[in-house]
Amino acid sequence: MNMFKATLASAMLFAAPVMAQTPLSVATGGTGGVYYPMGGGLAEVINNHVEGYTATAEVTGASVENMGLVATGDADLAIGLADTVYQAQTGTGRFEGQQLEMVRGVASLYANMIQIVTLADSGITSLDDLKGKRVSIGAPGSGTEVNAEQVLTAAGITYDDIDEQRLNFNETADALANGDIDAGFWSVGAPTSSILNLATTQDIVVIELTDEQIAAAQEIQPLFAKTTLAGGIYEGVDEDTTVLGVPNVLVASSEMSDDLAYAITKAMFDNIADMQAVHPAANQTTVEFTLSATPIPLHPGAIRYYEETGAEIPEKLRP
């Protein structure tokens, strides 16, 4: 009996109840975009490597809604486009009069790359070659349309100089394939399915911006980050291409404890290969990209991790 009791006691010792897990919510976007798989990959990393917490990626209306969810505490982490994140934190633009000062950066995950695509036989090799051509500048009211106008204006090209068409991503790809337009703009994470599909049937070229054109565009939109479209992402585009991007930023509230923000940041970077396996956009998730591209102050817990890596923290990123 005593032996049985001892065995039972040791069995109970080893089967000690798992401590209650604190739930964390990661606000993402629609299931068809990049935010959802990126948030899902992050949630998985938290579940596996941050003790005492269990995270879930939530489907949301993306950037603008996500800032509100963090502010109200309905989401612990959220992903948003740099301009939205900046406007929320500073109370400017669409957040005028409703500043969400508590929004803090954790990391910049990847950039929506401004990809200017033409066919190899179009004769278009530079931005200036778009003059007089039929160009899709993106769907009406889209981020692509806003970014296309900024890039063209910075290069001294107005809509008077081109025959502009307002087509969505799939329509732009179809119009290029059919010869109905000469070039098209995409502002989206890479790779994106519409360009992937186009590249399987056509020889495509991604137009590279000059250093001067990049600097001029950053004058107009300081949130633009210079980034690289890796060679081999699209069939036939074998060389790395320098492009502009709009960062997508992982944020938390200043109310989150420093220890938790530190643990999440460290777990993400220590296990970034797990997120890359979920979506290739996570190949851009680096400490360097975070410190060069994040538009708002970082959470002190995240800063602790970056300082541990030996990185120099820009003054403007300290809260």
Tab-separated table of C-alpha atoms in Angstrom:
chain	number	residue	atom	x	y	z
A	1	MET	CA	0.000	0.000	0.000
A	2	ASN	CA	2.816	2.337	0.987
A	3	MET	CA	4.588	1.503	-2.256
A	4	PHE	CA	1.361	2.229	-4.161
A	5	LYS	CA	0.954	5.561	-2.367
A	6	ALA	CA	4.557	6.509	-3.129
A	7	THR	CA	4.106	5.625	-6.800
A	8	LEU	CA	0.857	7.550	-6.936
A	9	ALA	CA	2.468	10.549	-5.263
A	10	SER	CA	5.390	10.558	-7.703
A	11	ALA	CA	2.994	10.130	-10.652
A	12	MET	CA	0.993	13.107	-9.422
A	13	LEU	CA	4.212	15.062	-9.021
A	14	PHE	CA	5.131	14.500	-12.659
A	15	ALA	CA	1.577	15.188	-13.803
A	16	ALA	CA	1.458	18.524	-11.999
A	17	PRO	CA	-1.291	20.601	-13.580
A	18	VAL	CA	-0.086	22.969	-16.311
A	19	MET	CA	-0.146	26.515	-15.018
A	20	ALA	CA	-2.955	28.647	-16.372
A	21	GLN	CA	-1.937	30.263	-19.664
A	22	THR	CA	-2.553	33.981	-20.176
A	23	PRO	CA	-4.219	34.514	-23.584
A	24	LEU	CA	-2.745	37.034	-26.041
A	25	SER	CA	-4.523	38.313	-29.142
A	26	VAL	CA	-2.633	39.232	-32.335
A	27	ALA	CA	-4.721	41.524	-34.611
A	28	THR	CA	-3.911	40.853	-38.288
A	29	GLY	CA	-6.055	41.438	-41.401
A	30	GLY	CA	-8.102	39.422	-43.882
A	31	THR	CA	-7.283	35.772	-44.556
A	32	GLY	CA	-6.149	36.553	-48.124
A	33	GLY	CA	-3.373	38.985	-47.173
A	34	VAL	CA	0.073	38.672	-45.602
A	35	TYR	CA	-0.859	39.983	-42.114
A	36	TYR	CA	-2.868	36.883	-41.229
A	37	PRO	CA	-0.166	34.254	-41.918
A	38	MET	CA	2.519	36.519	-40.383
A	39	GLY	CA	0.393	36.957	-37.241
A	40	GLY	CA	-0.294	33.223	-37.176
A	41	GLY	CA	3.420	32.466	-37.393
A	42	LEU	CA	4.109	34.895	-34.544
A	43	ALA	CA	1.329	33.365	-32.420
A	44	GLU	CA	2.874	29.932	-32.953
A	45	VAL	CA	6.298	31.234	-31.862
A	46	ILE	CA	4.763	32.766	-28.711
A	47	ASN	CA	2.923	29.514	-27.916
A	48	ASN	CA	6.129	27.504	-28.269
A	49	HIS	CA	8.676	29.850	-26.712
A	50	VAL	CA	7.054	32.386	-24.338
A	51	GLU	CA	6.224	30.566	-21.126
A	52	GLY	CA	2.835	31.163	-19.544
A	53	TYR	CA	1.193	32.674	-22.623
A	54	THR	CA	-0.978	31.380	-25.429
A	55	ALA	CA	-1.479	33.553	-28.521
A	56	THR	CA	-4.113	33.557	-31.266
A	57	ALA	CA	-4.122	35.434	-34.579
A	58	GLU	CA	-7.419	37.288	-35.078
A	59	VAL	CA	-8.942	38.184	-38.468
A	60	THR	CA	-9.597	41.964	-38.570
A	61	GLY	CA	-10.105	44.877	-40.942
A	62	ALA	CA	-6.301	45.483	-40.820
A	63	SER	CA	-4.272	48.630	-40.095
A	64	VAL	CA	-6.752	51.302	-38.939
A	65	GLU	CA	-8.976	48.939	-36.937
A	66	ASN	CA	-5.895	47.272	-35.431
A	67	MET	CA	-4.629	50.504	-33.855
A	68	GLY	CA	-7.966	50.932	-32.065
A	69	LEU	CA	-7.882	47.322	-30.846
A	70	VAL	CA	-4.471	47.852	-29.243
A	71	ALA	CA	-5.581	51.164	-27.709
A	72	THR	CA	-8.655	49.596	-26.076
A	73	GLY	CA	-6.763	46.485	-24.963
A	74	ASP	CA	-8.862	44.222	-27.207
A	75	ALA	CA	-5.625	43.143	-28.911
A	76	ASP	CA	-2.229	42.738	-27.268
A	77	LEU	CA	-0.265	42.877	-30.505
A	78	ALA	CA	-1.236	44.163	-33.937
A	79	ILE	CA	0.215	44.711	-37.400
A	80	GLY	CA	-0.259	47.971	-39.288
A	81	LEU	CA	1.079	49.908	-42.266
A	82	ALA	CA	3.687	52.488	-41.264
A	83	ASP	CA	1.670	55.545	-42.269
A	84	THR	CA	-1.385	54.360	-40.280
A	85	VAL	CA	0.761	53.461	-37.260
A	86	TYR	CA	2.463	56.862	-37.388
A	87	GLN	CA	-0.821	58.769	-37.730
A	88	ALA	CA	-2.364	56.849	-34.803
A	89	GLN	CA	0.593	57.418	-32.483
A	90	THR	CA	0.934	61.127	-33.362
A	91	GLY	CA	-2.779	61.952	-33.745
A	92	THR	CA	-2.397	63.125	-37.357
A	93	GLY	CA	-4.135	62.302	-40.652
A	94	ARG	CA	-7.164	60.065	-40.143
A	95	PHE	CA	-6.429	59.981	-36.384
A	96	GLU	CA	-6.579	63.750	-35.958
A	97	GLY	CA	-8.370	64.505	-32.690
A	98	GLN	CA	-8.150	60.877	-31.524
A	99	GLN	CA	-4.453	60.327	-30.844
A	100	LEU	CA	-3.529	56.827	-29.634
A	101	GLU	CA	-0.289	57.854	-27.941
A	102	MET	CA	0.107	54.492	-26.197
A	103	VAL	CA	0.909	52.653	-29.447
A	104	ARG	CA	4.531	51.427	-29.396
A	105	GLY	CA	6.624	49.621	-31.964
A	106	VAL	CA	7.841	46.080	-31.328
A	107	ALA	CA	9.426	45.425	-34.744
A	108	SER	CA	9.105	46.239	-38.435
A	109	LEU	CA	8.190	42.933	-40.073
A	110	TYR	CA	8.419	43.489	-43.838
A	111	ALA	CA	7.708	46.154	-46.437
A	112	ASN	CA	4.901	46.499	-48.939
A	113	MET	CA	7.231	46.843	-51.914
A	114	ILE	CA	6.429	49.284	-54.690
A	115	GLN	CA	6.895	46.953	-57.643
A	116	ILE	CA	6.781	48.591	-61.097
A	117	VAL	CA	6.390	45.827	-63.644
A	118	THR	CA	6.603	45.825	-67.427
A	119	LEU	CA	7.221	43.161	-70.083
A	120	ALA	CA	10.770	42.511	-71.269
A	121	ASP	CA	9.989	43.586	-74.847
A	122	SER	CA	8.301	46.889	-73.871
A	123	GLY	CA	11.486	48.915	-74.173
A	124	ILE	CA	10.784	50.413	-70.719
A	125	THR	CA	13.879	50.237	-68.512
A	126	SER	CA	13.476	53.261	-66.224
A	127	LEU	CA	10.863	55.429	-64.551
A	128	ASP	CA	11.380	58.188	-67.150
A	129	ASP	CA	10.459	55.713	-69.902
A	130	LEU	CA	6.878	55.640	-68.521
A	131	LYS	CA	6.174	59.059	-70.096
A	132	GLY	CA	3.658	58.707	-72.898
A	133	LYS	CA	2.855	55.125	-71.883
A	134	ARG	CA	-0.302	53.381	-70.594
A	135	VAL	CA	0.327	52.786	-66.893
A	136	SER	CA	-1.842	51.134	-64.227
A	137	ILE	CA	-1.480	53.123	-61.007
A	138	GLY	CA	-3.603	50.757	-58.876
A	139	ALA	CA	-7.254	50.476	-57.886
A	140	PRO	CA	-9.048	53.750	-57.023
A	141	GLY	CA	-8.325	54.794	-53.419
A	142	SER	CA	-5.804	51.987	-52.878
A	143	GLY	CA	-2.462	52.285	-51.129
A	144	THR	CA	-0.907	51.464	-54.509
A	145	GLU	CA	-2.520	54.531	-56.115
A	146	VAL	CA	-1.255	56.775	-53.297
A	147	ASN	CA	2.272	55.345	-53.537
A	148	ALA	CA	2.350	55.459	-57.355
A	149	GLU	CA	1.459	59.147	-57.353
A	150	GLN	CA	4.152	59.875	-54.737
A	151	VAL	CA	6.875	58.027	-56.696
A	152	LEU	CA	5.899	59.591	-60.037
A	153	THR	CA	5.555	63.124	-58.621
A	154	ALA	CA	8.962	62.845	-56.945
A	155	ALA	CA	10.452	61.893	-60.332
A	156	GLY	CA	8.817	64.912	-61.987
A	157	ILE	CA	6.182	62.827	-63.785
A	158	THR	CA	2.526	63.900	-63.604
A	159	TYR	CA	-0.602	62.113	-64.774
A	160	ASP	CA	-0.532	64.485	-67.756
A	161	ASP	CA	2.645	62.694	-68.864
A	162	ILE	CA	1.103	59.203	-68.833
A	163	ASP	CA	-2.135	57.489	-69.829
A	164	GLU	CA	-3.116	56.376	-66.305
A	165	GLN	CA	-5.392	53.386	-65.719
A	166	ARG	CA	-6.852	52.542	-62.298
A	167	LEU	CA	-6.787	48.749	-62.172
A	168	ASN	CA	-6.526	46.317	-59.263
A	169	PHE	CA	-3.668	43.803	-59.035
A	170	ASN	CA	-5.267	40.999	-61.068
A	171	GLU	CA	-6.609	43.437	-63.691
A	172	THR	CA	-3.166	45.035	-64.009
A	173	ALA	CA	-1.525	41.645	-64.594
A	174	ASP	CA	-4.165	40.668	-67.185
A	175	ALA	CA	-3.859	44.027	-68.987
A	176	LEU	CA	-0.067	43.631	-69.199
A	177	ALA	CA	-0.405	40.088	-70.543
A	178	ASN	CA	-2.992	41.241	-73.126
A	179	GLY	CA	-0.974	44.266	-74.259
A	180	ASP	CA	-3.650	46.712	-73.020
A	181	ILE	CA	-1.138	48.620	-70.824
A	182	ASP	CA	2.629	49.073	-70.885
A	183	ALA	CA	3.461	49.006	-67.175
A	184	GLY	CA	1.810	48.668	-63.789
A	185	PHE	CA	2.368	49.583	-60.146
A	186	TRP	CA	1.897	47.195	-57.224
A	187	SER	CA	2.354	48.199	-53.564
A	188	VAL	CA	2.177	44.909	-51.716
A	189	GLY	CA	4.329	42.298	-49.968
A	190	ALA	CA	6.476	40.180	-52.292
A	191	PRO	CA	5.939	37.712	-53.764
A	192	THR	CA	2.360	38.503	-54.720
A	193	SER	CA	0.262	35.980	-56.625
A	194	SER	CA	-0.768	38.242	-59.544
A	195	ILE	CA	2.881	38.977	-60.481
A	196	LEU	CA	3.888	35.347	-59.822
A	197	ASN	CA	1.211	34.189	-62.273
A	198	LEU	CA	2.125	36.834	-64.867
A	199	ALA	CA	5.794	35.804	-64.730
A	200	THR	CA	4.920	32.198	-65.613
A	201	THR	CA	3.433	33.235	-68.984
A	202	GLN	CA	5.399	36.415	-69.821
A	203	ASP	CA	8.993	37.655	-69.569
A	204	ILE	CA	8.703	40.427	-66.979
A	205	VAL	CA	10.999	43.220	-65.811
A	206	VAL	CA	10.838	45.030	-62.461
A	207	ILE	CA	11.956	48.640	-62.966
A	208	GLU	CA	14.700	49.774	-60.594
A	209	LEU	CA	14.708	53.289	-59.147
A	210	THR	CA	17.884	55.372	-59.120
A	211	ASP	CA	19.361	56.617	-55.831
A	212	GLU	CA	18.170	60.122	-56.777
A	213	GLN	CA	14.610	58.924	-57.421
A	214	ILE	CA	14.579	57.071	-54.094
A	215	ALA	CA	15.855	60.138	-52.192
A	216	ALA	CA	13.282	62.386	-53.941
A	217	ALA	CA	10.434	59.981	-53.056
A	218	GLN	CA	11.592	59.865	-49.411
A	219	GLU	CA	11.460	63.678	-49.340
A	220	ILE	CA	7.756	63.470	-50.265
A	221	GLN	CA	7.032	60.449	-48.027
A	222	PRO	CA	9.615	60.057	-45.212
A	223	LEU	CA	8.060	56.709	-44.228
A	224	PHE	CA	9.307	55.093	-47.452
A	225	ALA	CA	12.083	52.581	-46.692
A	226	LYS	CA	14.703	51.565	-49.248
A	227	THR	CA	14.535	47.794	-49.554
A	228	THR	CA	15.511	44.912	-51.836
A	229	LEU	CA	13.293	42.698	-53.956
A	230	ALA	CA	15.357	39.508	-53.861
A	231	GLY	CA	16.373	37.952	-57.157
A	232	GLY	CA	14.573	34.709	-57.918
A	233	ILE	CA	11.301	35.628	-56.191
A	234	TYR	CA	9.698	36.009	-59.631
A	235	GLU	CA	10.531	33.810	-62.598
A	236	GLY	CA	12.971	35.602	-64.902
A	237	VAL	CA	13.822	38.357	-62.395
A	238	ASP	CA	17.147	36.900	-61.310
A	239	GLU	CA	18.971	39.953	-59.927
A	240	ASP	CA	18.238	41.762	-56.666
A	241	THR	CA	16.243	44.940	-57.397
A	242	THR	CA	16.342	48.081	-55.218
A	243	VAL	CA	12.794	49.259	-54.561
A	244	LEU	CA	10.922	51.503	-52.151
A	245	GLY	CA	8.723	49.983	-49.512
A	246	VAL	CA	6.199	50.966	-46.880
A	247	PRO	CA	7.009	49.067	-43.673
A	248	ASN	CA	4.452	46.898	-41.896
A	249	VAL	CA	4.936	47.361	-38.168
A	250	LEU	CA	4.205	45.051	-35.232
A	251	VAL	CA	2.894	47.178	-32.357
A	252	ALA	CA	1.848	46.766	-28.735
A	253	SER	CA	0.521	49.115	-26.076
A	254	SER	CA	2.817	50.964	-23.686
A	255	GLU	CA	0.660	49.200	-21.029
A	256	MET	CA	2.282	45.848	-21.919
A	257	SER	CA	4.924	44.901	-19.331
A	258	ASP	CA	8.545	45.388	-20.360
A	259	ASP	CA	9.291	41.741	-19.536
A	260	LEU	CA	6.554	40.445	-21.836
A	261	ALA	CA	7.487	42.784	-24.703
A	262	TYR	CA	11.113	41.666	-24.292
A	263	ALA	CA	10.166	37.972	-24.233
A	264	ILE	CA	8.027	38.294	-27.390
A	265	THR	CA	10.703	40.255	-29.292
A	266	LYS	CA	13.443	37.807	-28.315
A	267	ALA	CA	11.315	34.731	-29.117
A	268	MET	CA	10.436	36.158	-32.548
A	269	PHE	CA	14.017	36.901	-33.597
A	270	ASP	CA	15.455	33.724	-32.050
A	271	ASN	CA	12.898	31.660	-34.001
A	272	ILE	CA	12.453	33.779	-37.123
A	273	ALA	CA	12.995	30.675	-39.315
A	274	ASP	CA	9.640	29.363	-38.005
A	275	MET	CA	7.908	32.514	-39.288
A	276	GLN	CA	9.813	32.385	-42.595
A	277	ALA	CA	8.492	28.858	-43.072
A	278	VAL	CA	4.937	30.239	-42.780
A	279	HIS	CA	5.475	33.211	-45.154
A	280	PRO	CA	8.561	34.391	-47.104
A	281	ALA	CA	7.845	38.044	-46.160
A	282	ALA	CA	9.455	37.195	-42.790
A	283	ASN	CA	12.812	37.023	-44.599
A	284	GLN	CA	12.764	40.821	-44.251
A	285	THR	CA	12.197	40.679	-40.474
A	286	THR	CA	15.602	41.768	-39.172
A	287	VAL	CA	16.881	43.985	-36.372
A	288	GLU	CA	18.440	46.283	-38.998
A	289	PHE	CA	15.128	46.718	-40.832
A	290	THR	CA	13.327	47.449	-37.552
A	291	LEU	CA	15.788	50.153	-36.513
A	292	SER	CA	15.839	51.818	-39.955
A	293	ALA	CA	12.137	51.569	-40.841
A	294	THR	CA	10.013	51.834	-37.649
A	295	PRO	CA	8.119	55.170	-37.690
A	296	ILE	CA	7.200	55.419	-33.975
A	297	PRO	CA	8.961	54.927	-30.614
A	298	LEU	CA	9.721	51.330	-29.668
A	299	HIS	CA	8.442	49.585	-26.548
A	300	PRO	CA	11.123	49.646	-23.795
A	301	GLY	CA	10.968	45.843	-23.591
A	302	ALA	CA	11.770	45.565	-27.304
A	303	ILE	CA	14.582	48.128	-26.912
A	304	ARG	CA	16.106	45.922	-24.185
A	305	TYR	CA	16.342	43.049	-26.676
A	306	TYR	CA	17.813	45.227	-29.464
A	307	GLU	CA	20.427	46.633	-27.079
A	308	GLU	CA	21.385	43.068	-26.121
A	309	THR	CA	22.163	42.370	-29.792
A	310	GLY	CA	24.629	45.287	-29.696
A	311	ALA	CA	22.499	47.457	-31.982
A	312	GLU	CA	22.603	51.246	-31.823
A	313	ILE	CA	19.082	52.554	-31.034
A	314	PRO	CA	18.222	55.802	-32.874
A	315	GLU	CA	17.142	58.496	-30.391
A	316	LYS	CA	13.777	58.995	-32.147
A	317	LEU	CA	12.866	55.346	-31.427
A	318	ARG	CA	13.156	55.826	-27.638
A	319	PRO	CA	9.775	56.650	-25.989
